[in-house]
C-alpha cells in the first residue's frame, strides 16, 4: 500500500520505521518546520524529518495545513492512505484526499483521553491501565471509528516518559497491523462507545503543585509530568522543579501545614500535604541542572518548618 506519513516528535519514530521496514511504501513524510534549539538557536529538523532524510524519503514541512499550495502538493502524491501519529489536526480538505482515508494512532483507549496529552493525564489521574488505539480520522477530533486497540497496565511508579516509550513501540506494532488490515479490506470500524474524557495540553498552571491535595495525587502529578515539563513549587521565591518523589504516608493527617517541611535527612526532604507526607528525592533548582536531593542539600540549608508553595 502507498502511504503518506504525518508526524513530528519522538513518539512517531517507531511507527515510521516500522512502516519503512514493511512491504508498504512510504512515499512522503509531512512534519513540522525546522525549529531553533539550544543556546545557539540553531535550526534543527524534527525527529520524524531526521528519520525520513536518513531513508531518502521526500519531506513536506508546511506552516499551515490548510494552505492551497500544500493541498495541491498532496494531490500530486499517489498515496492510498494517510497515516498520522502525533501530529496536528488535519483539515477535512486533507484527510479526504486518499482513497483509503486517513488513520491516526492515539496513545489511549479511546474514547478516554481524547486530546493532546493522553499519556500525561492517564498518570496524573492515577489510572492503572491505558493503551493505544488506531482509528479513522473524521471531522471531530479523536472521535472517528476505531480499528484496533491494545490495553496495557500502568505500574504504580511509572513516569510519563517511561510510559511514552512503551506505548510508542506497542503502538507501532498496532499501526502496522492496522495498515495490513486496511490493505486486505478487513479493517473493522467500531463506533467509539463509553465515557468520553479529555486530555488537554499541559499548561504551566497545571504543573504548579497544590500542596493542599493529598500525597498520592501530588505524587501522580510529579510522575505524570516527568521528565518534562515537570511539576514545580516555590522555595524562597525561587522555582523548584520536583523530578522524583515517593509517598511516605498516603492517607493520614500530616503533622504540619500543607507544603511545610517536616523532616530532612541526607537523601530526602519530607513535606506535609493536605493528607499524608511526600518525600522529595530528586529536584531541579531554578536555572540549574537536575540533581539528587542529597546534592541539593549540600548547597542549601533548608530548615524544618519552612514552607514550599
CSV table of C-alpha atoms in Angstrom, one decimal:
chain,number,residue,atom,x,y,z
A,1,UNK,CA,0.0,0.0,0.0
A,2,UNK,CA,1.3,3.5,-0.8
A,3,UNK,CA,1.4,5.6,2.4
A,4,UNK,CA,2.0,9.3,3.3
A,5,UNK,CA,3.1,9.6,6.9
A,6,UNK,CA,2.5,12.6,9.1
A,7,UNK,CA,4.2,13.1,12.5
A,8,UNK,CA,6.6,15.2,14.4
A,9,UNK,CA,8.0,14.0,17.8
A,10,UNK,CA,10.0,11.0,19.1
A,11,UNK,CA,6.7,9.1,19.7
A,12,UNK,CA,6.1,8.8,16.0
A,13,UNK,CA,9.5,7.4,15.1
A,14,UNK,CA,8.9,3.6,15.8
A,15,UNK,CA,5.8,3.8,13.7
A,16,UNK,CA,7.5,5.4,10.8
A,17,UNK,CA,10.4,3.0,11.0
A,18,UNK,CA,8.1,0.0,11.2
A,19,UNK,CA,6.3,1.1,8.1
A,20,UNK,CA,9.5,1.8,6.2
A,21,UNK,CA,10.7,-1.7,7.1
A,22,UNK,CA,7.4,-3.3,5.9
A,23,UNK,CA,6.3,-4.2,2.4
A,24,UNK,CA,4.3,-1.0,2.3
A,25,UNK,CA,5.9,2.1,0.6
A,26,UNK,CA,6.2,5.4,2.4
A,27,UNK,CA,6.1,7.9,-0.5
A,28,UNK,CA,6.5,11.1,1.6
A,29,UNK,CA,6.5,12.5,5.1
A,30,UNK,CA,4.8,15.6,6.4
A,31,UNK,CA,6.2,17.1,9.5
A,32,UNK,CA,6.7,20.4,11.3
A,33,UNK,CA,9.2,23.1,10.1
A,34,UNK,CA,12.7,23.1,11.5
A,35,UNK,CA,12.9,25.0,14.8
A,36,UNK,CA,15.7,26.7,16.7
A,37,UNK,CA,17.1,24.7,19.6
A,38,UNK,CA,19.8,25.0,22.2
A,39,UNK,CA,21.7,28.1,23.3
A,40,UNK,CA,22.8,28.8,19.8
A,41,UNK,CA,19.3,28.6,18.5
A,42,UNK,CA,20.5,26.5,15.6
A,43,UNK,CA,17.7,25.3,13.3
A,44,UNK,CA,17.0,21.6,13.8
A,45,UNK,CA,14.7,19.3,11.9
A,46,UNK,CA,12.0,17.4,13.8
A,47,UNK,CA,12.8,13.8,14.9
A,48,UNK,CA,10.5,12.4,12.1
A,49,UNK,CA,12.2,14.5,9.5
A,50,UNK,CA,15.6,13.2,10.5
A,51,UNK,CA,14.4,9.6,10.1
A,52,UNK,CA,12.8,10.4,6.7
A,53,UNK,CA,16.0,12.1,5.5
A,54,UNK,CA,18.1,9.1,6.5
A,55,UNK,CA,15.9,6.9,4.3
A,56,UNK,CA,15.8,9.3,1.4
A,57,UNK,CA,12.0,9.9,1.7
A,58,UNK,CA,10.7,13.3,0.4
A,59,UNK,CA,9.6,15.6,3.3
A,60,UNK,CA,7.0,18.4,3.3
A,61,UNK,CA,7.1,21.0,6.1
A,62,UNK,CA,4.0,23.3,5.7
A,63,UNK,CA,3.4,26.2,8.1
A,64,UNK,CA,-0.3,25.8,7.6
A,65,UNK,CA,-2.1,22.5,6.7
A,66,UNK,CA,-4.9,24.5,5.0
A,67,UNK,CA,-2.6,26.3,2.5
A,68,UNK,CA,-3.7,25.7,-1.1
A,69,UNK,CA,-0.1,25.1,-2.2
A,70,UNK,CA,0.3,22.3,0.4
A,71,UNK,CA,-3.0,20.6,-0.5
A,72,UNK,CA,-2.1,20.8,-4.2
A,73,UNK,CA,1.3,19.2,-3.4
A,74,UNK,CA,-0.5,16.4,-1.5
A,75,UNK,CA,-2.7,15.7,-4.5
A,76,UNK,CA,0.4,15.0,-6.6
A,77,UNK,CA,1.5,12.2,-4.2
A,78,UNK,CA,-0.3,8.9,-5.2
A,79,UNK,CA,-0.9,7.7,-1.6
A,80,UNK,CA,-3.6,5.2,-0.9
A,81,UNK,CA,-3.6,6.0,2.9
A,82,UNK,CA,-2.5,8.8,5.2
A,83,UNK,CA,-1.0,7.6,8.5
A,84,UNK,CA,-0.9,10.2,11.3
A,85,UNK,CA,1.0,9.8,14.5
A,86,UNK,CA,1.4,12.7,17.0
A,87,UNK,CA,0.7,15.5,14.6
A,88,UNK,CA,-1.6,18.5,14.1
A,89,UNK,CA,-5.3,18.4,13.5
A,90,UNK,CA,-6.0,17.8,9.8
A,91,UNK,CA,-8.4,19.9,7.8
A,92,UNK,CA,-11.2,18.0,6.0
A,93,UNK,CA,-9.7,19.0,2.7
A,94,UNK,CA,-6.6,17.0,3.6
A,95,UNK,CA,-7.8,13.8,5.3
A,96,UNK,CA,-10.4,13.2,2.5
A,97,UNK,CA,-7.8,13.1,-0.3
A,98,UNK,CA,-6.6,9.4,-0.2
A,99,UNK,CA,-8.8,6.6,-1.5
A,100,UNK,CA,-8.5,4.6,1.8
A,101,UNK,CA,-8.9,7.6,4.1
A,102,UNK,CA,-6.6,8.7,6.9
A,103,UNK,CA,-5.9,6.9,10.1
A,104,UNK,CA,-4.4,8.0,13.4
A,105,UNK,CA,-2.5,6.2,16.2
A,106,UNK,CA,-3.6,7.6,19.6
A,107,UNK,CA,-2.0,6.9,22.9
A,108,UNK,CA,-5.1,6.0,24.9
A,109,UNK,CA,-8.0,3.6,25.0
A,110,UNK,CA,-10.5,5.9,23.1
A,111,UNK,CA,-12.9,7.4,23.9
A,112,UNK,CA,-10.9,8.0,27.1
A,113,UNK,CA,-8.3,10.8,27.0
A,114,UNK,CA,-9.1,12.5,23.7
A,115,UNK,CA,-6.7,15.4,23.1
A,116,UNK,CA,-3.1,16.4,23.1
A,117,UNK,CA,-1.7,14.9,26.3
A,118,UNK,CA,-3.3,11.4,26.9
A,119,UNK,CA,-0.1,9.8,28.4
A,120,UNK,CA,0.4,12.6,31.0
A,121,UNK,CA,-3.3,12.7,32.0
A,122,UNK,CA,-3.6,8.9,32.4
A,123,UNK,CA,-0.8,9.0,35.0
A,124,UNK,CA,-1.9,12.3,36.7
A,125,UNK,CA,-5.3,10.8,37.2
A,126,UNK,CA,-3.9,7.6,38.7
A,127,UNK,CA,-5.1,5.2,36.0
A,128,UNK,CA,-3.9,1.6,36.4
A,129,UNK,CA,-4.5,0.9,32.7
A,130,UNK,CA,-4.1,2.7,29.4
A,131,UNK,CA,-3.3,1.6,25.8
A,132,UNK,CA,-3.2,2.6,22.1
A,133,UNK,CA,-6.0,2.9,19.5
A,134,UNK,CA,-6.0,3.2,15.8
A,135,UNK,CA,-9.0,5.0,14.2
A,136,UNK,CA,-10.2,6.6,11.0
A,137,UNK,CA,-9.9,10.4,11.1
A,138,UNK,CA,-13.1,12.3,10.9
A,139,UNK,CA,-14.0,15.9,11.4
A,140,UNK,CA,-14.5,15.7,15.2
A,141,UNK,CA,-11.1,15.3,16.8
A,142,UNK,CA,-10.2,11.8,18.1
A,143,UNK,CA,-13.8,10.7,17.6
A,144,UNK,CA,-13.6,8.5,14.5
A,145,UNK,CA,-14.5,4.8,14.3
A,146,UNK,CA,-11.7,2.8,15.9
A,147,UNK,CA,-10.0,-0.1,14.2
A,148,UNK,CA,-7.8,-1.8,16.7
A,149,UNK,CA,-7.0,-1.2,20.4
A,150,UNK,CA,-4.4,-2.7,22.8
A,151,UNK,CA,-4.5,-2.2,26.6
A,152,UNK,CA,-1.5,-2.3,28.9
A,153,UNK,CA,-1.2,-1.9,32.7
A,154,UNK,CA,0.5,1.2,34.2
A,155,UNK,CA,2.8,0.4,37.1
A,156,UNK,CA,2.3,2.5,40.3
A,157,UNK,CA,5.8,4.1,39.9
A,158,UNK,CA,5.9,4.5,36.1
A,159,UNK,CA,6.6,8.1,34.8
A,160,UNK,CA,5.1,9.7,31.7
A,161,UNK,CA,8.4,9.3,29.9
A,162,UNK,CA,8.6,5.6,30.6
A,163,UNK,CA,5.0,5.0,29.5
A,164,UNK,CA,5.6,7.1,26.4
A,165,UNK,CA,8.5,4.9,25.3
A,166,UNK,CA,6.5,1.7,25.9
A,167,UNK,CA,3.4,3.0,24.1
A,168,UNK,CA,5.4,4.2,21.1
A,169,UNK,CA,6.7,0.7,20.5
A,170,UNK,CA,3.4,-1.1,21.1
A,171,UNK,CA,1.6,1.5,19.0
A,172,UNK,CA,4.0,0.9,16.1
A,173,UNK,CA,3.1,-2.8,16.0
A,174,UNK,CA,-0.6,-2.0,16.3
A,175,UNK,CA,-0.3,0.5,13.5
A,176,UNK,CA,1.3,-1.9,11.1
A,177,UNK,CA,-1.3,-4.5,11.9
A,178,UNK,CA,-4.0,-1.9,11.1
A,179,UNK,CA,-2.4,-0.9,7.8
A,180,UNK,CA,-2.3,-4.6,6.8
A,181,UNK,CA,-6.0,-5.0,7.6
A,182,UNK,CA,-6.9,-1.9,5.6
A,183,UNK,CA,-4.9,-3.3,2.6
A,184,UNK,CA,-6.7,-6.6,2.8
A,185,UNK,CA,-10.1,-4.9,3.1
A,186,UNK,CA,-10.8,-6.5,6.5
A,187,UNK,CA,-10.4,-3.4,8.8
A,188,UNK,CA,-13.3,-3.2,11.2
A,189,UNK,CA,-15.0,0.2,12.0
A,190,UNK,CA,-16.1,0.3,15.6
A,191,UNK,CA,-18.1,3.4,16.8
A,192,UNK,CA,-16.5,4.8,20.0
A,193,UNK,CA,-18.6,3.9,23.0
A,194,UNK,CA,-18.3,4.6,26.7
A,195,UNK,CA,-17.4,7.6,28.8
A,196,UNK,CA,-15.6,10.4,26.9
A,197,UNK,CA,-12.8,12.1,28.8
A,198,UNK,CA,-10.4,14.9,27.8
A,199,UNK,CA,-6.6,15.2,27.8
A,200,UNK,CA,-5.9,18.9,27.1
A,201,UNK,CA,-2.5,20.4,26.6
A,202,UNK,CA,-0.3,20.6,29.8
A,203,UNK,CA,-0.1,24.3,30.9
A,204,UNK,CA,2.2,25.9,33.4
A,205,UNK,CA,-0.7,26.3,35.8
A,206,UNK,CA,-1.2,22.5,35.8
A,207,UNK,CA,2.4,22.0,36.7
A,208,UNK,CA,2.3,24.1,39.8
A,209,UNK,CA,1.9,21.7,42.8
A,210,UNK,CA,-1.1,22.3,45.1
A,211,UNK,CA,0.1,21.1,48.5
A,212,UNK,CA,-3.5,21.1,49.7
A,213,UNK,CA,-4.0,17.9,47.7
A,214,UNK,CA,-3.2,14.5,49.2
A,215,UNK,CA,0.2,13.0,48.8
A,216,UNK,CA,-0.8,10.3,46.3
A,217,UNK,CA,-2.4,13.0,44.0
A,218,UNK,CA,0.7,15.1,44.2
A,219,UNK,CA,2.9,12.0,43.5
A,220,UNK,CA,0.8,11.2,40.4
A,221,UNK,CA,1.2,14.8,39.2
A,222,UNK,CA,5.0,14.6,39.6
A,223,UNK,CA,5.4,11.3,37.7
A,224,UNK,CA,2.8,12.4,35.1
A,225,UNK,CA,4.9,15.4,34.3
A,226,UNK,CA,8.3,13.6,34.3
A,227,UNK,CA,10.7,14.0,32.6
A,228,UNK,CA,9.0,17.1,31.0
A,229,UNK,CA,7.7,19.7,31.7
A,230,UNK,CA,8.0,18.7,35.4
A,231,UNK,CA,5.9,19.7,38.4
A,232,UNK,CA,7.2,22.6,40.4
A,233,UNK,CA,6.8,24.5,43.6
A,234,UNK,CA,8.5,27.6,45.1
A,235,UNK,CA,11.1,27.8,47.8
A,236,UNK,CA,12.1,31.3,49.0
A,237,UNK,CA,10.5,32.7,45.8
A,238,UNK,CA,12.7,30.5,43.6
A,239,UNK,CA,11.1,27.9,41.3
A,240,UNK,CA,12.0,24.3,42.4
A,241,UNK,CA,11.1,21.6,39.9
A,242,UNK,CA,10.4,18.2,41.5
A,243,UNK,CA,11.8,15.4,39.4
A,244,UNK,CA,11.3,12.4,41.6
A,245,UNK,CA,9.5,11.7,44.9
A,246,UNK,CA,7.7,9.0,46.8
A,247,UNK,CA,4.7,8.7,49.1
A,248,UNK,CA,5.6,8.2,52.8
A,249,UNK,CA,2.1,8.2,54.2
A,250,UNK,CA,-0.8,8.2,51.7
A,251,UNK,CA,-3.9,8.6,53.8
A,252,UNK,CA,-3.3,10.0,57.3
A,253,UNK,CA,-3.4,13.5,58.6
A,254,UNK,CA,0.0,15.2,58.1
A,255,UNK,CA,1.9,16.6,61.1
A,256,UNK,CA,2.2,20.0,59.6
A,257,UNK,CA,0.7,22.6,57.3
A,258,UNK,CA,0.3,21.6,53.6
A,259,UNK,CA,3.7,22.4,51.9
A,260,UNK,CA,5.6,22.5,55.2
A,261,UNK,CA,8.9,20.8,55.5
A,262,UNK,CA,8.5,18.4,58.5
A,263,UNK,CA,11.8,16.5,58.3
A,264,UNK,CA,15.1,16.4,56.4
A,265,UNK,CA,17.7,13.6,56.1
A,266,UNK,CA,20.7,13.1,53.8
A,267,UNK,CA,18.6,11.7,50.9
A,268,UNK,CA,15.2,13.4,51.1
A,269,UNK,CA,13.1,16.4,52.1
A,270,UNK,CA,9.8,15.4,53.8
A,271,UNK,CA,6.8,17.6,53.1
A,272,UNK,CA,3.3,17.6,54.6
A,273,UNK,CA,0.4,17.6,52.2
A,274,UNK,CA,-3.3,18.1,52.5
A,275,UNK,CA,-3.3,14.5,53.6
A,276,UNK,CA,-0.2,12.4,54.1
A,277,UNK,CA,3.6,13.1,53.6
A,278,UNK,CA,5.7,13.2,50.5
A,279,UNK,CA,9.5,12.6,50.3
A,280,UNK,CA,11.3,14.6,47.6
A,281,UNK,CA,14.4,12.7,46.4
A,282,UNK,CA,15.4,14.5,43.1
A,283,UNK,CA,14.8,18.1,42.0
A,284,UNK,CA,15.9,20.9,39.8
A,285,UNK,CA,16.6,24.4,41.2
A,286,UNK,CA,15.8,27.4,39.1
A,287,UNK,CA,18.4,27.9,36.3
A,288,UNK,CA,20.3,24.8,37.5
A,289,UNK,CA,20.6,21.3,36.3
A,290,UNK,CA,18.6,18.3,37.7
A,291,UNK,CA,20.2,16.8,40.8
A,292,UNK,CA,19.6,14.5,43.7
A,293,UNK,CA,18.2,15.9,46.9
A,294,UNK,CA,21.3,14.8,48.7
A,295,UNK,CA,23.4,17.0,46.3
A,296,UNK,CA,21.0,19.9,46.6
A,297,UNK,CA,21.1,19.8,50.4
A,298,UNK,CA,24.9,20.2,50.3
A,299,UNK,CA,24.5,23.7,48.9
A,300,UNK,CA,21.2,24.8,50.6
A,301,UNK,CA,20.3,24.9,54.3
A,302,UNK,CA,16.6,24.1,54.4
A,303,UNK,CA,15.0,24.2,57.8
A,304,UNK,CA,12.2,22.2,59.3
A,305,UNK,CA,9.1,24.3,59.5
A,306,UNK,CA,9.8,26.2,56.2
A,307,UNK,CA,7.1,26.3,53.6
A,308,UNK,CA,7.1,25.3,49.9
A,309,UNK,CA,4.3,27.0,48.0
